[in-house]
Amino acid sequence: MRIPLLLFAAFLAAPAVASPPNVLLIFVDDQGTYDLGCYGEKQLQTPRIDSLARDGIRFTAAYSAAPICSPSRAGLLTGCYPRRMGAEIWVHRADSKSGLHPDELTLAELFRGAGYRTACIGKWHLGFAPPFLPDAQGFDRYFGLLHNLDPVETVHFADKGGVPILNGSEIIEHNPDPSTLTRRYTDEAIHFIEEDRNKPFFLYLPHTMLHNPLGVSEEFRGTSKLGEYGDAIHELDHHVGRLLDALERLDIADETIVLYTSDNGRHPGRGKDQPLRGGKLSTWEGGLRVPALLRGPGLRSGAVRTEPTPAMDWYPTLATLTGIRVPEGRVIDGRDLAPELVEEPAALRTAAGALSLNSDLPQRRRWEPPLEWRDLVSRDEYTDAFFYHGSHGALAAVRSGKWKLFLNPTLQLYDLESDPGETSPVKNAAVARKLRGMAVLFQEEMRLDARPAGRTE
């Protein structure tokens, strides 16, 4: 039996922690922020996923790193804005020469270095040359599709028997039926969890669903009022329940952190109770705001976090919750939110008096504001801001607190607290200038500190 989080929290200043919690990271593809019962959706039944909100924390302003697949995944797995590591543009196709740079330190590498078993089961989409594959990025085990199943990707395999599904490096099938993937990934995930009870695990489960083409098994076809998309969510909920049941059966539910989130939004809201506009590929709120639910030992129960929570924050937060120090010198953009999420924040203070194990990470980022912005923007405001990037990598908007400033083609300021649907720009010259200053500082930081993209010739 592993010791609960708060029993070992006092020792977080140490390089390693005995018997830390497991981590199960469920990463859904193209799920809108509204499309769960716990976010107010009335036309879908998602009781098993909703239980994570009941027993844990629901995030109402969680953001993906990008409004499209590949850069979003890069941001999640590295804790960095995709732009920092040359991963901000569009997606990696089967003939792409680019991918996640081998020098980046992924969550899998971080956890494996701390003695965890690691697995990626599902869709990869971060490069297809050997240096970019899961086994070169910290994962002990891989099962799934490296690609999407839409026509712009399947065309690359027309003369190769079809898109392959891999078990490790072995092709076990071509052209898998999309309606079987959610079940198959879940079967493999449960098998991985069961394999070795003597070591903690980090399991990254990036589902192919709910990306087009949608696939729904016969058991769930026609079960929702939202067509095939809703049916696929019902099926996903069932299989999330299977995972949660497996944790209970193995008596490790209270020793496992479960994070459920999505890689980007899908569509705008469907009525007056769902005001967000925009969807995938856009930088309106509907394109990047995603569901996020976190449950685990020592974490608050039935709580809601309303502050902006970018995907990059999960990297240092999960590291602290498992007693792992992000290596010195590693610059990332995520913030350690652990002190806000646990029942007893004081237990996270390190022997050196720091708020938590990774609370100092924002201090590693460049902070050299020129005179124009020096008295206008504080360092904390800057590192707490969220910088929206479009599907082609351009900086599009900045959010600070309740304010969001679109940068192009003209400056447009929105109060997301009173107008989450971004329907009526407001005039506030002082706020607009401050957010514009943040954008200028961010552009300069990325110009000076961005790292190279992974590339093969």
Coordinates of C-alpha atoms in Angstrom, one line a residue:
M1 CA 0.0 0.0 0.0
R2 CA 1.5 3.3 -1.0
I3 CA 1.4 6.2 1.4
P4 CA -1.1 8.9 0.6
L5 CA 0.1 12.2 -0.9
L6 CA -0.1 14.3 2.3
L7 CA 1.9 11.8 4.3
F8 CA 4.9 12.3 2.2
A9 CA 4.3 15.9 1.2
A10 CA 6.6 17.2 4.0
F11 CA 9.5 15.4 2.2
L12 CA 9.0 17.0 -1.2
A13 CA 12.3 18.9 -0.9
A14 CA 14.1 15.5 -1.3
P15 CA 15.2 14.5 -4.8
A16 CA 12.8 11.4 -4.7
V17 CA 9.8 10.3 -2.8
A18 CA 9.1 6.7 -1.8
S19 CA 5.9 5.2 -3.1
P20 CA 4.4 8.3 -4.9
P21 CA 0.9 8.2 -6.5
N22 CA 0.2 6.8 -9.9
V23 CA -0.9 9.1 -12.6
L24 CA -3.6 8.4 -15.2
L25 CA -3.8 11.2 -17.8
I26 CA -6.8 10.8 -20.1
F27 CA -6.5 13.1 -23.1
V28 CA -9.6 13.2 -25.3
D29 CA -9.5 14.5 -28.9
D30 CA -11.8 17.4 -30.0
Q31 CA -14.1 17.5 -27.0
G32 CA -15.9 20.8 -26.4
T33 CA -15.9 22.4 -23.0
Y34 CA -19.6 21.9 -22.6
D35 CA -19.9 18.3 -23.6
L36 CA -20.1 16.7 -20.1
G37 CA -22.9 16.6 -17.6
C38 CA -20.7 18.2 -15.0
Y39 CA -20.4 21.2 -17.2
G40 CA -24.1 21.6 -17.5
E41 CA -24.8 19.5 -20.6
K42 CA -28.4 18.2 -20.4
Q43 CA -28.5 16.1 -23.6
L44 CA -25.7 13.7 -22.6
Q45 CA -25.3 11.3 -19.8
T46 CA -21.7 11.1 -18.5
P47 CA -21.9 9.9 -14.9
R48 CA -18.5 8.2 -14.8
I49 CA -16.6 11.2 -16.0
D50 CA -18.8 13.5 -13.9
S51 CA -17.7 11.5 -10.8
L52 CA -14.2 13.0 -11.2
A53 CA -15.7 16.4 -10.7
R54 CA -17.8 15.2 -7.7
D55 CA -14.8 13.6 -6.0
G56 CA -12.1 16.1 -7.3
I57 CA -11.7 19.5 -8.9
R58 CA -13.5 20.9 -12.0
F59 CA -11.7 23.6 -14.0
T60 CA -14.0 26.1 -15.7
A61 CA -11.3 28.1 -17.5
A62 CA -8.9 25.3 -18.6
Y63 CA -7.1 25.9 -21.9
S64 CA -5.4 23.7 -24.4
A65 CA -2.0 24.8 -25.6
A66 CA -3.3 25.3 -29.2
P67 CA -6.6 24.8 -31.1
I68 CA -5.2 21.9 -33.1
C69 CA -3.8 18.4 -32.3
S70 CA 0.0 18.4 -32.6
P71 CA 1.0 21.6 -30.9
S72 CA -1.6 21.0 -28.2
R73 CA 0.0 17.6 -27.4
A74 CA 3.5 19.1 -27.4
G75 CA 2.4 21.8 -24.9
L76 CA 0.8 19.2 -22.6
L77 CA 3.8 16.8 -22.5
T78 CA 6.5 19.5 -22.1
G79 CA 4.9 22.2 -20.0
C80 CA 5.9 24.7 -22.7
Y81 CA 4.1 26.9 -25.1
P82 CA 4.5 25.1 -28.5
R83 CA 6.2 28.2 -29.8
R84 CA 9.0 27.9 -27.3
M85 CA 10.1 24.6 -28.9
G86 CA 9.3 25.2 -32.5
A87 CA 6.2 23.0 -32.4
E88 CA 3.5 25.7 -32.9
I89 CA 2.5 25.1 -36.5
W90 CA -0.4 22.9 -37.7
V91 CA 0.1 19.1 -37.4
H92 CA 2.6 16.5 -38.2
R93 CA 1.6 14.3 -41.1
A94 CA 3.0 10.9 -42.1
D95 CA 5.5 12.5 -44.5
S96 CA 6.6 15.3 -42.1
K97 CA 10.3 15.6 -41.3
S98 CA 9.5 17.4 -38.1
G99 CA 8.4 16.3 -34.6
L100 CA 8.9 16.9 -30.9
H101 CA 12.6 17.6 -30.4
P102 CA 14.4 14.8 -28.6
D103 CA 16.1 17.3 -26.3
E104 CA 12.7 18.3 -24.8
L105 CA 12.0 16.7 -21.4
T106 CA 8.6 15.1 -21.7
L107 CA 6.3 14.2 -18.8
A108 CA 7.2 10.5 -19.5
E109 CA 10.9 11.2 -19.3
L110 CA 10.4 13.1 -16.1
F111 CA 8.3 10.3 -14.5
R112 CA 10.5 7.5 -15.8
G113 CA 13.6 9.2 -14.3
A114 CA 11.7 9.1 -11.0
G115 CA 11.2 5.3 -11.2
Y116 CA 7.8 5.2 -12.8
R117 CA 6.6 2.7 -15.4
T118 CA 5.4 4.8 -18.4
A119 CA 3.0 4.1 -21.2
C120 CA 1.4 5.9 -24.1
I121 CA -1.8 4.2 -25.4
G122 CA -3.6 5.9 -28.2
K123 CA -3.0 8.7 -30.7
W124 CA 0.6 10.1 -30.8
H125 CA 0.8 12.8 -33.6
L126 CA 4.1 14.3 -32.5
G127 CA 6.3 13.0 -35.3
F128 CA 6.9 9.7 -37.1
A129 CA 10.7 9.5 -37.6
P130 CA 12.5 7.3 -35.0
P131 CA 13.8 10.3 -32.9
F132 CA 10.2 11.5 -32.4
L133 CA 8.4 8.3 -31.5
P134 CA 7.0 7.4 -28.1
D135 CA 9.8 5.0 -27.2
A136 CA 12.4 7.8 -27.8
Q137 CA 10.3 10.3 -25.7
G138 CA 10.3 8.4 -22.4
F139 CA 7.6 5.8 -22.9
D140 CA 8.3 2.2 -21.9
R141 CA 5.3 1.0 -23.8
Y142 CA 3.3 2.2 -26.8
F143 CA 0.0 0.9 -28.3
G144 CA -2.1 2.8 -30.8
L145 CA -2.2 4.9 -33.9
L146 CA 0.6 7.4 -34.6
H147 CA -1.8 9.2 -37.0
N148 CA -5.4 10.4 -37.5
L149 CA -7.8 8.4 -39.7
D150 CA -9.0 11.4 -41.7
P151 CA -8.4 11.4 -45.5
V152 CA -5.5 13.8 -45.4
E153 CA -3.6 11.2 -43.4
T154 CA -4.9 7.9 -44.7
V155 CA -3.8 8.9 -48.2
H156 CA -0.2 8.4 -47.1
F157 CA -0.9 4.7 -46.5
A158 CA -2.9 3.9 -49.6
D159 CA -0.1 1.8 -51.1
K160 CA 1.0 0.4 -47.7
G161 CA -2.0 -1.6 -46.7
G162 CA -3.6 1.3 -44.8
V163 CA -2.9 3.2 -41.6
P164 CA -1.1 0.9 -39.1
I165 CA -2.0 0.3 -35.5
L166 CA 1.2 -0.5 -33.5
N167 CA 2.0 -2.6 -30.5
G168 CA 5.4 -1.2 -29.6
S169 CA 7.1 -1.0 -33.0
E170 CA 5.2 -4.0 -34.4
I171 CA 2.4 -3.4 -36.9
I172 CA -0.5 -5.6 -35.7
E173 CA -3.2 -4.4 -38.1
H174 CA -4.0 -1.9 -40.9
N175 CA -7.0 0.3 -41.2
P176 CA -8.5 -0.4 -37.7
D177 CA -12.2 0.1 -37.3
P178 CA -12.7 3.5 -35.6
S179 CA -15.6 2.1 -33.6
T180 CA -13.3 -0.3 -31.8
L181 CA -10.6 2.1 -30.7
T182 CA -12.0 3.4 -27.5
R183 CA -12.5 -0.1 -26.2
R184 CA -9.2 -1.4 -27.4
Y185 CA -7.2 1.5 -25.9
T186 CA -9.0 1.0 -22.6
D187 CA -8.3 -2.8 -22.7
E188 CA -4.6 -2.1 -23.2
A189 CA -4.6 0.6 -20.5
I190 CA -6.1 -1.7 -17.9
H191 CA -3.6 -4.4 -18.9
F192 CA -0.7 -2.0 -18.4
I193 CA -2.0 -1.0 -15.0
E194 CA -2.3 -4.6 -13.9
E195 CA 1.1 -5.7 -15.2
D196 CA 3.3 -4.6 -12.2
R197 CA 2.0 -3.5 -8.8
N198 CA 5.4 -2.9 -7.4
K199 CA 6.2 0.3 -9.3
P200 CA 4.1 3.5 -9.7
F201 CA 2.9 4.2 -13.2
F202 CA 2.4 7.2 -15.5
L203 CA -0.2 6.3 -18.1
Y204 CA -0.9 8.8 -20.9
L205 CA -4.1 7.8 -22.7
P206 CA -4.7 10.1 -25.7
H207 CA -7.9 8.8 -27.3
T208 CA -8.5 9.0 -31.0
M209 CA -12.1 9.8 -30.3
L210 CA -13.7 12.3 -30.6
H211 CA -11.8 13.2 -33.8
N212 CA -13.5 12.7 -37.2
P213 CA -14.1 10.1 -38.6
L214 CA -16.1 9.2 -35.5
G215 CA -16.5 5.6 -34.6
V216 CA -19.3 4.2 -32.3
S217 CA -19.8 0.6 -31.4
E218 CA -23.2 -1.0 -31.9
E219 CA -23.8 -0.9 -28.1
F220 CA -23.8 2.9 -28.0
R221 CA -25.1 3.8 -31.4
G222 CA -28.2 6.0 -31.2
T223 CA -28.0 6.4 -27.4
S224 CA -27.7 10.2 -27.4
K225 CA -29.7 13.2 -28.7
L226 CA -26.5 14.7 -30.3
G227 CA -26.0 12.2 -33.0
E228 CA -22.8 10.2 -33.5
Y229 CA -20.8 12.7 -31.6
G230 CA -23.0 12.3 -28.5
D231 CA -23.0 8.5 -28.9
A232 CA -19.2 8.5 -29.0
I233 CA -19.1 10.5 -25.7
H234 CA -21.5 8.0 -24.1
E235 CA -19.1 5.2 -25.2
L236 CA -16.1 7.2 -23.9
D237 CA -17.9 7.7 -20.5
H238 CA -18.4 3.9 -20.3
H239 CA -14.8 3.1 -20.8
V240 CA -13.6 5.8 -18.4
G241 CA -15.8 4.0 -15.9
R242 CA -14.0 0.8 -16.7
L243 CA -10.7 2.4 -15.9
L244 CA -12.0 3.8 -12.6
D245 CA -13.5 0.4 -11.8
A246 CA -10.1 -1.2 -12.5
L247 CA -8.4 1.2 -10.0
E248 CA -11.0 0.3 -7.4
R249 CA -10.6 -3.5 -8.1
L250 CA -6.9 -3.3 -7.7
D251 CA -7.2 -1.2 -4.5
I252 CA -5.2 1.7 -5.9
A253 CA -8.0 4.3 -6.6
D254 CA -6.9 6.2 -3.5
E255 CA -3.3 6.1 -4.7
T256 CA -3.9 7.4 -8.2
I257 CA -4.1 10.9 -9.6
V258 CA -6.6 11.0 -12.5
L259 CA -6.6 13.9 -14.9
Y260 CA -9.2 14.1 -17.7
T261 CA -9.0 16.9 -20.3
S262 CA -9.1 17.5 -24.1
D263 CA -6.6 18.7 -26.8
N264 CA -8.8 21.5 -28.0
G265 CA -12.4 22.6 -28.4
R266 CA -14.7 21.4 -31.1
H267 CA -17.7 23.7 -31.6
P268 CA -19.4 26.8 -30.1
G269 CA -22.2 26.4 -27.6
R270 CA -25.6 25.1 -28.6
G271 CA -27.8 27.6 -26.8
K272 CA -28.1 30.6 -24.5
D273 CA -26.8 28.5 -21.6
Q274 CA -23.6 27.7 -23.6
P275 CA -22.4 31.2 -24.7
L276 CA -18.9 30.4 -25.9
R277 CA -18.3 31.1 -29.6
G278 CA -15.8 29.5 -32.0
G279 CA -14.5 26.0 -32.3
K280 CA -11.5 24.0 -33.3
L281 CA -8.8 26.0 -35.2
S282 CA -10.1 29.3 -33.8
T283 CA -8.8 31.5 -30.9
W284 CA -12.3 32.3 -29.7
E285 CA -12.9 30.7 -26.3
G286 CA -14.7 27.7 -27.9
G287 CA -11.5 26.8 -29.7
L288 CA -9.1 26.5 -26.8
R289 CA -11.2 26.3 -23.6
V290 CA -11.6 22.6 -22.7
P291 CA -13.0 20.4 -19.9
A292 CA -10.5 19.5 -17.2
L293 CA -11.2 17.3 -14.2
L294 CA -8.6 16.3 -11.5
R295 CA -9.0 13.7 -8.8
G296 CA -6.4 12.2 -6.5
P297 CA -5.1 11.6 -3.0
G298 CA -5.0 14.7 -0.8
L299 CA -6.7 16.8 -3.5
R300 CA -9.8 18.9 -2.8
S301 CA -13.1 17.3 -3.3
G302 CA -16.1 18.8 -5.1
A303 CA -14.1 22.0 -5.8
V304 CA -14.2 24.4 -8.8
R305 CA -11.2 26.4 -10.1
T306 CA -12.4 29.4 -12.1
E307 CA -9.0 31.0 -12.8
P308 CA -7.3 30.4 -16.2
T309 CA -5.5 27.1 -16.3
P310 CA -3.4 26.5 -19.4
A311 CA -2.4 22.9 -20.3
M312 CA 1.2 23.8 -19.6
D313 CA 0.4 24.0 -15.9
W314 CA -0.3 20.3 -15.6
Y315 CA 3.4 19.4 -16.1
P316 CA 4.8 21.1 -12.9
T317 CA 1.6 20.5 -11.0
L318 CA 1.7 16.7 -11.5
A319 CA 5.4 16.8 -10.8
T320 CA 4.9 18.4 -7.4
L321 CA 1.9 16.1 -6.5
T322 CA 4.2 13.1 -7.1
G323 CA 7.2 14.6 -5.4
I324 CA 9.3 15.2 -8.5
R325 CA 11.5 18.3 -8.9
V326 CA 11.7 19.7 -12.4
P327 CA 15.4 19.6 -13.1
E328 CA 17.4 22.8 -12.5
G329 CA 17.9 24.8 -15.6
R330 CA 14.9 23.5 -17.4
V331 CA 12.8 26.5 -18.5
I332 CA 9.1 25.8 -18.9
D333 CA 6.0 28.0 -19.1
G334 CA 3.7 26.0 -16.8
R335 CA 3.0 27.1 -13.2
D336 CA 2.8 24.7 -10.2
L337 CA -0.8 24.9 -9.0
A338 CA -0.5 22.2 -6.4
P339 CA -0.8 24.6 -3.4
E340 CA -4.3 25.6 -4.6
L341 CA -5.5 22.1 -5.2
V342 CA -4.6 20.2 -2.1
E343 CA -6.7 20.1 1.1
E344 CA -3.7 21.1 3.2
P345 CA -1.5 23.6 1.3
A346 CA 0.9 24.1 4.2
A347 CA 2.0 20.4 3.8
L348 CA 3.5 21.2 0.4
R349 CA 6.0 23.7 1.8
T350 CA 9.6 22.5 1.3
A351 CA 12.3 22.3 3.9
A352 CA 13.7 25.5 2.3
G353 CA 10.5 27.3 2.9
A354 CA 9.3 27.4 -0.8
L355 CA 5.5 27.3 -1.3
S356 CA 5.9 24.0 -3.1
L357 CA 8.5 21.9 -4.9
N358 CA 8.1 23.6 -8.2
S359 CA 6.6 26.9 -7.3
D360 CA 9.7 28.8 -8.4
L361 CA 9.6 27.7 -12.0
P362 CA 8.2 31.0 -13.3
Q363 CA 11.3 32.7 -12.0
R364 CA 13.3 30.8 -14.6
R365 CA 11.6 32.6 -17.5
R366 CA 13.2 35.7 -19.0
W367 CA 12.1 38.9 -17.3
E368 CA 13.8 42.0 -18.8
P369 CA 10.9 44.4 -19.4
P370 CA 12.1 47.6 -21.1
L371 CA 11.2 51.0 -19.6
E372 CA 8.0 51.3 -21.5
W373 CA 6.4 48.3 -19.8
R374 CA 8.5 48.1 -16.5
D375 CA 6.0 49.9 -14.3
L376 CA 2.9 48.7 -16.2
V377 CA 3.3 44.9 -16.0
S378 CA 4.4 42.9 -13.0
R379 CA 6.3 39.7 -13.3
D380 CA 3.4 37.7 -11.6
E381 CA 0.9 39.2 -14.0
Y382 CA 3.0 38.2 -16.9
T383 CA 3.6 34.6 -15.9
D384 CA 0.0 34.2 -14.9
A385 CA -1.2 35.4 -18.3
F386 CA -2.3 33.0 -21.1
F387 CA -1.1 33.6 -24.7
Y388 CA -3.5 32.3 -27.3
H389 CA -1.9 31.0 -30.5
G390 CA -3.8 30.1 -33.7
S391 CA -3.6 26.8 -35.6
H392 CA -0.8 28.2 -37.7
G393 CA 1.2 29.4 -34.8
A394 CA 0.6 33.2 -34.7
L395 CA 0.1 35.0 -31.4
A396 CA -3.6 36.0 -31.5
A397 CA -4.7 37.1 -28.1
V398 CA -3.7 37.5 -24.4
R399 CA -5.8 36.8 -21.3
S400 CA -5.0 38.3 -17.9
G401 CA -7.6 37.7 -15.2
K402 CA -11.0 38.4 -16.7
W403 CA -9.7 40.4 -19.6
K404 CA -8.9 39.0 -23.1
L405 CA -7.3 41.2 -25.7
F406 CA -7.4 40.2 -29.4
L407 CA -4.3 41.6 -31.2
N408 CA -5.3 41.4 -34.9
P409 CA -6.5 42.8 -37.1
T410 CA -7.3 45.4 -34.6
L411 CA -7.1 45.5 -30.8
Q412 CA -10.4 44.2 -29.3
L413 CA -10.9 43.8 -25.6
Y414 CA -13.4 41.5 -23.9
D415 CA -14.5 41.1 -20.3
L416 CA -14.9 37.3 -20.1
E417 CA -16.5 37.5 -16.7
S418 CA -19.5 39.4 -17.9
D419 CA -19.3 38.4 -21.6
P420 CA -17.9 34.9 -22.0
G421 CA -19.4 34.7 -25.5
E422 CA -17.1 37.6 -26.6
T423 CA -20.1 39.4 -28.2
S424 CA -19.3 43.0 -27.2
P425 CA -15.8 44.6 -27.2
V426 CA -15.3 47.0 -24.4
K427 CA -13.2 50.2 -24.2
N428 CA -10.6 50.3 -21.4
A429 CA -7.4 51.9 -22.7
A430 CA -5.4 51.2 -19.5
V431 CA -6.2 47.4 -19.6
A432 CA -5.7 47.2 -23.3
R433 CA -2.3 48.8 -23.0
K434 CA -1.2 46.5 -20.2
L435 CA -2.2 43.3 -22.2
R436 CA -0.6 44.7 -25.3
G437 CA 2.6 45.2 -23.2
M438 CA 2.4 41.5 -22.1
A439 CA 2.1 40.5 -25.8
V440 CA 5.2 42.6 -26.7
L441 CA 7.2 41.0 -23.8
F442 CA 6.1 37.5 -24.8
Q443 CA 7.1 38.0 -28.4
E444 CA 10.5 39.2 -27.2
E445 CA 10.9 36.2 -24.8
M446 CA 10.1 33.8 -27.5
R447 CA 12.4 35.5 -30.0
L448 CA 15.3 35.2 -27.5
D449 CA 14.6 31.9 -25.8
A450 CA 12.7 29.7 -28.2
R451 CA 14.4 26.3 -28.8
P452 CA 14.7 24.5 -32.1
A453 CA 12.1 22.3 -33.6
G454 CA 12.9 18.6 -34.0
R455 CA 13.7 17.8 -37.6
T456 CA 15.2 15.1 -39.7
E457 CA 16.5 15.3 -43.3

